[in-house]
Short mmCIF file of C-alpha atoms in Angstrom, two decimals:
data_model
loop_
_atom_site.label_atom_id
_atom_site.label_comp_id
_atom_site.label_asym_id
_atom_site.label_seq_id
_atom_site.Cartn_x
_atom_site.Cartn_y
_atom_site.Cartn_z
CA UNK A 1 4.42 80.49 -87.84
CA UNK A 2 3.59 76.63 -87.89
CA UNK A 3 0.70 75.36 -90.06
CA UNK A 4 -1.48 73.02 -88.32
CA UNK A 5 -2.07 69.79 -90.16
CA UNK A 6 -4.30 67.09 -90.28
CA UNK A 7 -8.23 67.25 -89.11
CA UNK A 8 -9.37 68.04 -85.99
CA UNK A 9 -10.83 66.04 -83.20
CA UNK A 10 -14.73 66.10 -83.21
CA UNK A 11 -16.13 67.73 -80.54
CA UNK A 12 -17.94 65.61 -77.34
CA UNK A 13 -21.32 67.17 -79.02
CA UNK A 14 -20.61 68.01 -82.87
CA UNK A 15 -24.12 69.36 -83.73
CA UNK A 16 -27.37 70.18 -82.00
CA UNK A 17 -29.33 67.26 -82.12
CA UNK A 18 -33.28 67.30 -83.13
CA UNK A 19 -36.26 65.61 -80.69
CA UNK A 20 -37.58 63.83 -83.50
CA UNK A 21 -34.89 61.92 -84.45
CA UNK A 22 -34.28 60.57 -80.97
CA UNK A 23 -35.57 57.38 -81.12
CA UNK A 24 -38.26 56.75 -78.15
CA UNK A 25 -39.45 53.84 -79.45
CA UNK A 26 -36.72 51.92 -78.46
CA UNK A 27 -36.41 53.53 -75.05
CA UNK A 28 -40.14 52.81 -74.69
CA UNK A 29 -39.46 49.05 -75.58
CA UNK A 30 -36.53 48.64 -73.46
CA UNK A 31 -38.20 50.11 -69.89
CA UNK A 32 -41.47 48.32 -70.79
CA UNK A 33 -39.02 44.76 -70.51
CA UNK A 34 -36.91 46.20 -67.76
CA UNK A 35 -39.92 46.49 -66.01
CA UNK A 36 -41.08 42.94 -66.75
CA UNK A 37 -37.72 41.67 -65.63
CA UNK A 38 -38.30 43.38 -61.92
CA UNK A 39 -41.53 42.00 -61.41
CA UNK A 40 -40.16 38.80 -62.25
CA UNK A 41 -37.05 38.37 -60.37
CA UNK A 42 -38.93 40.19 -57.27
CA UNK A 43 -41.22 37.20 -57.98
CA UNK A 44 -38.02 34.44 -57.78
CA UNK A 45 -36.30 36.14 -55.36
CA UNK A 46 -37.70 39.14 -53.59
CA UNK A 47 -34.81 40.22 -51.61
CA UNK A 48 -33.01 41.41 -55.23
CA UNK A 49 -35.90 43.05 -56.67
CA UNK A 50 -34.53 46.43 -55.03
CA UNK A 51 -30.98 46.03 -56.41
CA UNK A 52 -32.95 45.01 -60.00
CA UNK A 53 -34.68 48.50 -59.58
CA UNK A 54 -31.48 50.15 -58.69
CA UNK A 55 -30.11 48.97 -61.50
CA UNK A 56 -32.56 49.87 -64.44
CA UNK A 57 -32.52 53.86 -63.02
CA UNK A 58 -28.66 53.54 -62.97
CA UNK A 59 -29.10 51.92 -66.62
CA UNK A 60 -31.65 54.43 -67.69
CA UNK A 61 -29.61 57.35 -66.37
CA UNK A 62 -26.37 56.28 -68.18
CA UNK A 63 -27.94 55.37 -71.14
CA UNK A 64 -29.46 59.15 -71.62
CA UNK A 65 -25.94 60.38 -70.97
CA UNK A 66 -24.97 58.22 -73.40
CA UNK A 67 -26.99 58.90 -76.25
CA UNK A 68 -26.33 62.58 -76.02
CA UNK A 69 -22.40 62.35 -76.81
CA UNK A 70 -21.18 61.65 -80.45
CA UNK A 71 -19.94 58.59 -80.65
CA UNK A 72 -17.47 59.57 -83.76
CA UNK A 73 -15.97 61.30 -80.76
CA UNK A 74 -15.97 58.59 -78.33
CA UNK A 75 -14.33 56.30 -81.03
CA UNK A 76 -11.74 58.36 -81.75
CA UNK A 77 -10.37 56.47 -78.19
CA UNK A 78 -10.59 53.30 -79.92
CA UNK A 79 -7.22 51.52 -78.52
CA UNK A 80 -7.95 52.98 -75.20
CA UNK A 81 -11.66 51.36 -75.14
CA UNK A 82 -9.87 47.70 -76.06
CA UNK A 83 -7.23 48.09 -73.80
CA UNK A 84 -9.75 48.91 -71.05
CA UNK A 85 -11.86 46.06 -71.84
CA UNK A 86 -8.36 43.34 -71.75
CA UNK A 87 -7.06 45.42 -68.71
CA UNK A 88 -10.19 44.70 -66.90
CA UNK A 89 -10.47 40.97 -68.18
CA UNK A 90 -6.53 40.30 -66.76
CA UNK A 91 -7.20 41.71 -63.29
CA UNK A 92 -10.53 39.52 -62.97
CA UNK A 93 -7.94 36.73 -63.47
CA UNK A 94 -5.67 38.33 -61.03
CA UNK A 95 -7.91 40.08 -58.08
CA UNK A 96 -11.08 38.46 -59.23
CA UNK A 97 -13.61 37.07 -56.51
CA UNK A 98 -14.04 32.80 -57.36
CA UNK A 99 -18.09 31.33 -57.17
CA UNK A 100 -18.73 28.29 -58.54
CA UNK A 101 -15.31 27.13 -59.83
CA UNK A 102 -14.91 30.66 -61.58
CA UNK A 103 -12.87 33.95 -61.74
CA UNK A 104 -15.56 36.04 -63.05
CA UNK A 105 -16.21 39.16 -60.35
CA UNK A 106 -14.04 41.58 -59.20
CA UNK A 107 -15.54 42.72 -55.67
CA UNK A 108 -15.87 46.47 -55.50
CA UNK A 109 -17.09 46.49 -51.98
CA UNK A 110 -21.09 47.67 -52.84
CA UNK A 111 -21.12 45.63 -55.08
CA UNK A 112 -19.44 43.28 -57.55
CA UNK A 113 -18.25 44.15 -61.21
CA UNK A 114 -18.31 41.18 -64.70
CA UNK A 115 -15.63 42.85 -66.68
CA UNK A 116 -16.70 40.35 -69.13
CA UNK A 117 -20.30 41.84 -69.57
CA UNK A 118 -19.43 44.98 -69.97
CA UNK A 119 -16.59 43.84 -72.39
CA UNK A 120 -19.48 42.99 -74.76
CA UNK A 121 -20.04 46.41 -75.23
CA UNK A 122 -16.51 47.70 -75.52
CA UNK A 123 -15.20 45.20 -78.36
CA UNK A 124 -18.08 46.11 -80.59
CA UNK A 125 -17.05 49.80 -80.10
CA UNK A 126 -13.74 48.75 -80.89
CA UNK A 127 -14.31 46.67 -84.31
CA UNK A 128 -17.23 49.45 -85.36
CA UNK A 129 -13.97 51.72 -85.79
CA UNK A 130 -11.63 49.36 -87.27
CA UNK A 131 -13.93 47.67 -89.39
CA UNK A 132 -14.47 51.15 -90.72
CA UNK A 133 -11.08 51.64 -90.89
CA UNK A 134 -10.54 48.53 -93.35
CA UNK A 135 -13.56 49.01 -94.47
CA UNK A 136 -11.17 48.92 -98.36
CA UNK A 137 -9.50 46.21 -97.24
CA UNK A 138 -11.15 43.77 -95.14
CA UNK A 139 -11.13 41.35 -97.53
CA UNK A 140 -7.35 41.26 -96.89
CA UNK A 141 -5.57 38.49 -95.20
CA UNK A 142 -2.87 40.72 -93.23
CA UNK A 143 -6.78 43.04 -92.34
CA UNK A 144 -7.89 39.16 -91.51
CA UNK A 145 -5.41 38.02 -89.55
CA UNK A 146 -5.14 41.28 -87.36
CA UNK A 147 -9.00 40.92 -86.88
CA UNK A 148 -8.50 37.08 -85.38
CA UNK A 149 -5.69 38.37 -83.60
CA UNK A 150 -7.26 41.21 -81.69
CA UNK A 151 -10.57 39.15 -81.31
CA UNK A 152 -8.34 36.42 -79.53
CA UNK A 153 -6.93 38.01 -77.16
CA UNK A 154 -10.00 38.84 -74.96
CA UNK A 155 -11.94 36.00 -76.14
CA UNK A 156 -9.27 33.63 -74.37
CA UNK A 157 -9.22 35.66 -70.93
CA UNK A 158 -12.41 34.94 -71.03
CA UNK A 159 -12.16 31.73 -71.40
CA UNK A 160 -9.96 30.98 -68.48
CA UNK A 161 -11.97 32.28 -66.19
CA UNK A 162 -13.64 30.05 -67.38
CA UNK A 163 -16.96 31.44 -69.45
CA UNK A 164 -17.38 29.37 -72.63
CA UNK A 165 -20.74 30.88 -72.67
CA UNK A 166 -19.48 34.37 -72.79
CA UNK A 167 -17.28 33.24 -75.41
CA UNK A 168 -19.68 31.65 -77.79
CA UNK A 169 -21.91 34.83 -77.34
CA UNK A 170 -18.69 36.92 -78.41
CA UNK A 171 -17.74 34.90 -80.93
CA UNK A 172 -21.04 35.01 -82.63
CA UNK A 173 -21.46 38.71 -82.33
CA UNK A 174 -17.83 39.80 -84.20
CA UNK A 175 -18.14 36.82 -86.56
CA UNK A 176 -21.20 39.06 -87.79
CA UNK A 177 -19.89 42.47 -87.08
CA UNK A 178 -17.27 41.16 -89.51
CA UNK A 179 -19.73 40.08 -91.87
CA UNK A 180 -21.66 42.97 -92.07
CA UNK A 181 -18.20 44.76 -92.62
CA UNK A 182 -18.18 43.34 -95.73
CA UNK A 183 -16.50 40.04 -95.56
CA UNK A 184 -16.98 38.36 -98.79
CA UNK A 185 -18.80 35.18 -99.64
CA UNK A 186 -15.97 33.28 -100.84
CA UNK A 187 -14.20 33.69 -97.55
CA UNK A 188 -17.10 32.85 -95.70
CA UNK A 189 -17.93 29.95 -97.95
CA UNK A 190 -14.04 28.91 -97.20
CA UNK A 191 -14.71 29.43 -93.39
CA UNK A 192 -17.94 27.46 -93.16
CA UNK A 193 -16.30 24.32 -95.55
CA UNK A 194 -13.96 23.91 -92.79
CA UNK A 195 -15.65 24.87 -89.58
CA UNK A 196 -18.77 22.58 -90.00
CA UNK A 197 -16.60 19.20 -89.99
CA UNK A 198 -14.33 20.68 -87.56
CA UNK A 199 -16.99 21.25 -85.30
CA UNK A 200 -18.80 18.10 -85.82
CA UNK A 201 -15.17 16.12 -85.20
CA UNK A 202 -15.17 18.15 -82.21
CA UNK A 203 -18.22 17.64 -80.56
CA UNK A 204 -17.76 13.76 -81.59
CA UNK A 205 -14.37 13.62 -79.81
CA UNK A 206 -16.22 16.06 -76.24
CA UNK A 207 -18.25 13.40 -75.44
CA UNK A 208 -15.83 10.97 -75.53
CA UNK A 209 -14.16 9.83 -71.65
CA UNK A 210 -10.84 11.89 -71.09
CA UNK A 211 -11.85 14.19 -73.82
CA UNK A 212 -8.90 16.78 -73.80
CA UNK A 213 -11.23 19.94 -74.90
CA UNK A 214 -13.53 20.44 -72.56
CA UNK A 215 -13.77 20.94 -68.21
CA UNK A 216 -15.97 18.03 -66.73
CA UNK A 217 -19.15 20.52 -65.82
CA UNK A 218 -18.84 21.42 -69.62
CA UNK A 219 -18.40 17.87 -70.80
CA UNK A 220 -21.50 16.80 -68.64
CA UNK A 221 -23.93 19.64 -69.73
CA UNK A 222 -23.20 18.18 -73.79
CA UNK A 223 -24.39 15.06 -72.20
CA UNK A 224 -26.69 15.98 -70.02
CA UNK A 225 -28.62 17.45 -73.29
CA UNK A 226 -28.19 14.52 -75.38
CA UNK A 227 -28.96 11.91 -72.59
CA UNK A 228 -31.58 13.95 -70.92
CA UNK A 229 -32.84 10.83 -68.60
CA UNK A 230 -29.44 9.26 -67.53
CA UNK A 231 -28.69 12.89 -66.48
CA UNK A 232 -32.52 13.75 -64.74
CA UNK A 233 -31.00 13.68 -61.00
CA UNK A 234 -28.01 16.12 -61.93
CA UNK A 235 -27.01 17.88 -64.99
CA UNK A 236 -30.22 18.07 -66.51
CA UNK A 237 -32.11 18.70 -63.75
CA UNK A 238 -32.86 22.74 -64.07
CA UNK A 239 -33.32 22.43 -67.79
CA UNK A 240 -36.42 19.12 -67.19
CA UNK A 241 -37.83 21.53 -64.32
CA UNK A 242 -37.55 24.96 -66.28
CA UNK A 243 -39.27 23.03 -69.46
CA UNK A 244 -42.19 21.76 -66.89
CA UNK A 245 -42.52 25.27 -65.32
CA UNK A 246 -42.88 27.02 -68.64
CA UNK A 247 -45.41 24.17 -69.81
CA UNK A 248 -47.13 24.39 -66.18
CA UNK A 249 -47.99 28.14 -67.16
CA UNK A 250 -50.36 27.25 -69.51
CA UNK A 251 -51.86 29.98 -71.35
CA UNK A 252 -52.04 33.15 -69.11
CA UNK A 253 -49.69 31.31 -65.97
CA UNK A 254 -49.79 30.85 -62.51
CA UNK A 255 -49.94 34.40 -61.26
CA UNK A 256 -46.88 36.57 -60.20
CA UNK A 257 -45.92 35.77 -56.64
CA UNK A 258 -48.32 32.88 -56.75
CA UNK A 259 -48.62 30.44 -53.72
CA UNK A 260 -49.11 27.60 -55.58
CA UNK A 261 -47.72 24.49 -54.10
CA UNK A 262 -47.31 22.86 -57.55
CA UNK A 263 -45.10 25.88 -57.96
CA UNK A 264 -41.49 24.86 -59.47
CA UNK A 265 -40.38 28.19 -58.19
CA UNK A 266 -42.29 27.56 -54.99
CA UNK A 267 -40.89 23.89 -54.57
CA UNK A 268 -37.41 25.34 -55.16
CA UNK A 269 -36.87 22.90 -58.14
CA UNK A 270 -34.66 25.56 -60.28
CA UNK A 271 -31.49 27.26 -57.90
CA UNK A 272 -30.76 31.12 -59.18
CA UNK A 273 -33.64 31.56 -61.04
CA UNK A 274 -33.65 34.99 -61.28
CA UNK A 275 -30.69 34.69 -63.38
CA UNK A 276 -29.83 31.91 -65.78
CA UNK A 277 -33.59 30.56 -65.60
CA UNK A 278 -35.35 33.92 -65.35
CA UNK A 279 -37.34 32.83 -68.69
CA UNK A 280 -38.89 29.77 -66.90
CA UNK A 281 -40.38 32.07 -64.05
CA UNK A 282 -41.78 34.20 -66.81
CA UNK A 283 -43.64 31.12 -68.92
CA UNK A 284 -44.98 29.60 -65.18
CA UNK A 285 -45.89 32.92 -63.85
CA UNK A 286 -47.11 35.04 -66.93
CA UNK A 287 -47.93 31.78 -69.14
CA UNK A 288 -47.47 31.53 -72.72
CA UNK A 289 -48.47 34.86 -73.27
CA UNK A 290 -46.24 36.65 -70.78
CA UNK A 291 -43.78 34.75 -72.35
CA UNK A 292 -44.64 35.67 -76.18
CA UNK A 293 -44.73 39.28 -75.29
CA UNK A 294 -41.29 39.16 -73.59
CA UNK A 295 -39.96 37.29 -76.82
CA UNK A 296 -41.51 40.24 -79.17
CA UNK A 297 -40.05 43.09 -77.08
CA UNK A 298 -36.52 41.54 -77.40
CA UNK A 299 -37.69 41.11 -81.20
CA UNK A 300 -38.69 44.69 -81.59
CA UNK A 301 -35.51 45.82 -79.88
CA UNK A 302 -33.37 44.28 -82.14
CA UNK A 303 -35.24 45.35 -85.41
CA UNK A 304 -35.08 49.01 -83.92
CA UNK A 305 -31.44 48.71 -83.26
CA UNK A 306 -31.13 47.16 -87.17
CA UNK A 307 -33.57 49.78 -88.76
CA UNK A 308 -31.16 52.66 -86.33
CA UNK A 309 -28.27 50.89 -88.26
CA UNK A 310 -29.52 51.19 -91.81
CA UNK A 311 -30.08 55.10 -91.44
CA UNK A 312 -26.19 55.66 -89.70
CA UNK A 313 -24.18 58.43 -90.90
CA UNK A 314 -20.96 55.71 -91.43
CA UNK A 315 -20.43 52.25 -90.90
CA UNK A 316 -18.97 52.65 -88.08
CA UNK A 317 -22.69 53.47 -86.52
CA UNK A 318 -23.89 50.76 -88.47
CA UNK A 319 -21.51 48.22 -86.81
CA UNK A 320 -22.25 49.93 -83.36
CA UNK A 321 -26.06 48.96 -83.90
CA UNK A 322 -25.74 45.70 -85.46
CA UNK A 323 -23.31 44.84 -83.08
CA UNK A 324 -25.69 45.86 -80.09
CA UNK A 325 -28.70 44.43 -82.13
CA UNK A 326 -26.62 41.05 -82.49
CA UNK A 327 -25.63 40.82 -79.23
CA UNK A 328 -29.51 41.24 -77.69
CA UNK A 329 -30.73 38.70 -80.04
CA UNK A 330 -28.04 35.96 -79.71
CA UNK A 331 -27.88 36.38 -75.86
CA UNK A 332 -32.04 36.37 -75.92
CA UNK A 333 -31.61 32.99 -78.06
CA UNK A 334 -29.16 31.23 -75.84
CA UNK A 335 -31.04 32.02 -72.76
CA UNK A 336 -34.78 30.79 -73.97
CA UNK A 337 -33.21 28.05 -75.77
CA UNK A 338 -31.66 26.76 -72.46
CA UNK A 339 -34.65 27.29 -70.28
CA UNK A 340 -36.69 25.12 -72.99
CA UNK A 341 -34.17 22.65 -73.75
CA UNK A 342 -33.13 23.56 -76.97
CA UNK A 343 -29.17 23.69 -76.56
CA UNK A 344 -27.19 22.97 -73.55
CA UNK A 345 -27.28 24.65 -70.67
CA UNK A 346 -24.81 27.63 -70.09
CA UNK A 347 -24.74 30.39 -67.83
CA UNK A 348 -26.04 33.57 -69.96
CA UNK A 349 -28.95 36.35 -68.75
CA UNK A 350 -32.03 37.21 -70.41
CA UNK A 351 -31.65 40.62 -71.41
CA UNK A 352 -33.11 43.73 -69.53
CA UNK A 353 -34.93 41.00 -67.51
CA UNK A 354 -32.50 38.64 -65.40
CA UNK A 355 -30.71 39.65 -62.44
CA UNK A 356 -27.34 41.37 -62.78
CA UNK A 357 -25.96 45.27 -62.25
CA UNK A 358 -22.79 44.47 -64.94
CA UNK A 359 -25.04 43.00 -67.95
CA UNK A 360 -28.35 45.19 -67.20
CA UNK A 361 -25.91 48.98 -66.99
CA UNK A 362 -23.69 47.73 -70.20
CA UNK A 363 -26.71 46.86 -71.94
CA UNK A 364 -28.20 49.95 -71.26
CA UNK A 365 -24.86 52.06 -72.52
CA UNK A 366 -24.97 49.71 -75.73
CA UNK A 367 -28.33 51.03 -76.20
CA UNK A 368 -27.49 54.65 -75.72
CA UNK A 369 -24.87 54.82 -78.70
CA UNK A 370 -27.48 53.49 -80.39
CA UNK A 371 -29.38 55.80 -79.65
CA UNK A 372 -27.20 58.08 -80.15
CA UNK A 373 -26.31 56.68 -83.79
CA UNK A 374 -29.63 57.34 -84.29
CA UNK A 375 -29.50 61.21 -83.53
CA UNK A 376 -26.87 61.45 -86.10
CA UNK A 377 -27.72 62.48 -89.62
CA UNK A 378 -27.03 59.85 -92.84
CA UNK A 379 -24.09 61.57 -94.95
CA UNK A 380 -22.42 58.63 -95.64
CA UNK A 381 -23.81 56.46 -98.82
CA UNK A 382 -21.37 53.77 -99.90
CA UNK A 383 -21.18 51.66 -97.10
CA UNK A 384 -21.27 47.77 -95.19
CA UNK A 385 -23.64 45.28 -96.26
CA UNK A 386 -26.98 45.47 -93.95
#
């Protein structure tokens, strides 16, 4: 008789899970913005406020599922989650639907699917488990150089779709999951000597005519920012009209579904804005505080997904929530900072609030492992830096 070896696969559920440790504060904070983020893209474009609602139930329903099944389980399918996630990103290039110069949709016939969006989502699954895996040896440069490897593979599908945006956003989320893998300082010290001059040098050279780095619409949105008034008739038009809308809200704003004529929505000033520019409808509409409470929910979420993190039973639920955590707050940062002319402008949604099934669903499942990280109990002690 053969003796089974090895340990056995977890089970979809491992353990009855306790009410009070499922976190409802975050759920709490993430419908209360959800809900914001209806009322205002019914407000800049009515017709996809019912798709918007569609969405957050389908989010909210997914999410629950979610946070129910262990996630030690779910990982075990690590290769299978990043091959998924590339799979998806080569047929966008392949079968993809083209708007706007780019391969980003694939057209599903009710609707349309960003593999890139939910991508987000998959990768930090991914590099939670083999982060965990090296956790011993991360510091390695064969653990290194697999790490760049497998991050550059789906990074640079994205990028010919093109989506620098998407890039820079998932760039900036595994550069920390790394970090809070335990990277050590002297790498990162290493990293950051070289990177800051490189990057200078390369922005020096992008503005430059015939540049050889960036597409022209890139190459004039770096301008655009830096010569806001020889761009105010084309490239930076959206951002000057977003910053006046926000500043036109005044304290308490204009009103939700106003009929002011002064009304940058109204006038039709910013195109899309219940995407990109979603943040500008909120600071003309709800004013400056409609706007600050919008900023602290997106605040709070991302503490709750940190403070979830710092209680996980490995560091593979650790990574999960920073990862999600990261994610929230760098994509929240991009998209305020372009609707108030702080960086360039670039194409990425306010989360839980702008228009979009693909972001607003895989946000929602990136919540429920969190949540579900959350339900698990702390064994684990040694661990990643928090």
């Amino acid at each position: 008789m053969m003796r089974r070896t090895g340990r056995r696969m977890p089970k979809i559920i491992s353990k009855p899970y306790r009410l009070k440790d499922y976190n409802f504060t975050l759920v709490i904070l993430v419908v209360i913005l959800s809900i914001i983020g209806i009322l205002a893209v019914g407000s800049a474009r009515e017709s996809y406020q019912s798709r918007q609602i569609a969405g957050v139930i389908i989010g909210v329903i997914v999410m629950a599922v979610i946070s129910l099944m262990d996630y030690v389980w779910i990982l075990e399918f690590y290769w299978a989650i990043y091959g998924f996630a590339v799979l998806s990103l080569v047929l966008v290039l392949l079968v993809g639907t083209t708007a706007n110069g780019a391969r980003r949709w694939i057209n599903l016939g009710f609707t349309t699917f960003q593999p890139s969006a939910l991508a987000e989502i998959l990768l930090i699954l991914f590099f939670a488990k083999f982060l965990m895996q090296h956790e011993q040896d991360v510091n390695d440069r064969i653990t290194i150089l697999k790490y760049l490897g497998l991050c550059a593979i789906p990074l640079v599908l994205i990028m010919l779709e093109p989506n620098l945006s998407t890039v820079i956003l998932i760039t900036l989320v595994l550069c920390l999951m790394i970090y809070i893998g335990g990277l050590s300082y002297r790498i990162i010290g290493g990293v950051l000597l070289v990177l800051i001059p490189a990057t200078i040098i390369f922005l020096v050279i992008a503005v430059q005519p015939n540049q050889p780095f960036l597409a022209d619409y890139q190459q004039t949105r770096i301008l655009a920012f830096l010569y806001p008034d020889e761009y105010a008739d084309d490239a930076a038009y959206q951002q000057n009209n977003s910053e006046m809308a926000i500043g036109s809200g005044q304290l308490s704003g204009k009103g939700l579904n106003n009929n002011t004529t002064t009304s940058v929505k109204n006038g039709n000033f910013i195109s899309e804005p219940q995407t990109d520019f979603i943040f500008a409808i909120i600071g003309e509409e709800l004013g400056f505080i409609g706007s600050l409470v919008v900023i602290a929910l997106l605040l709070l979420i991302v503490i709750q997904c940190i403070w979830t993190g710092s209680r996980a039973q490995d560091p593979a639920g650790k990574l999960i929530c920073c990862g999600v955590g990261g994610l929230i707050g760098f994509q929240s940062f991009i998209n305020i900072g372009v609707a108030t002319n702080l960086i360039p402008n670039t194409g990425v949604p306010l989360p839980f609030v702008s228009y979009g099934l693909t972001s607003l669903v895989s946000l929602y499942i990136g919540i429920g492992f969190v949540l579900n990280v959350g339900l698990q109990p702390k064994k684990y002690q040694r661990g990643v830096r928090l």
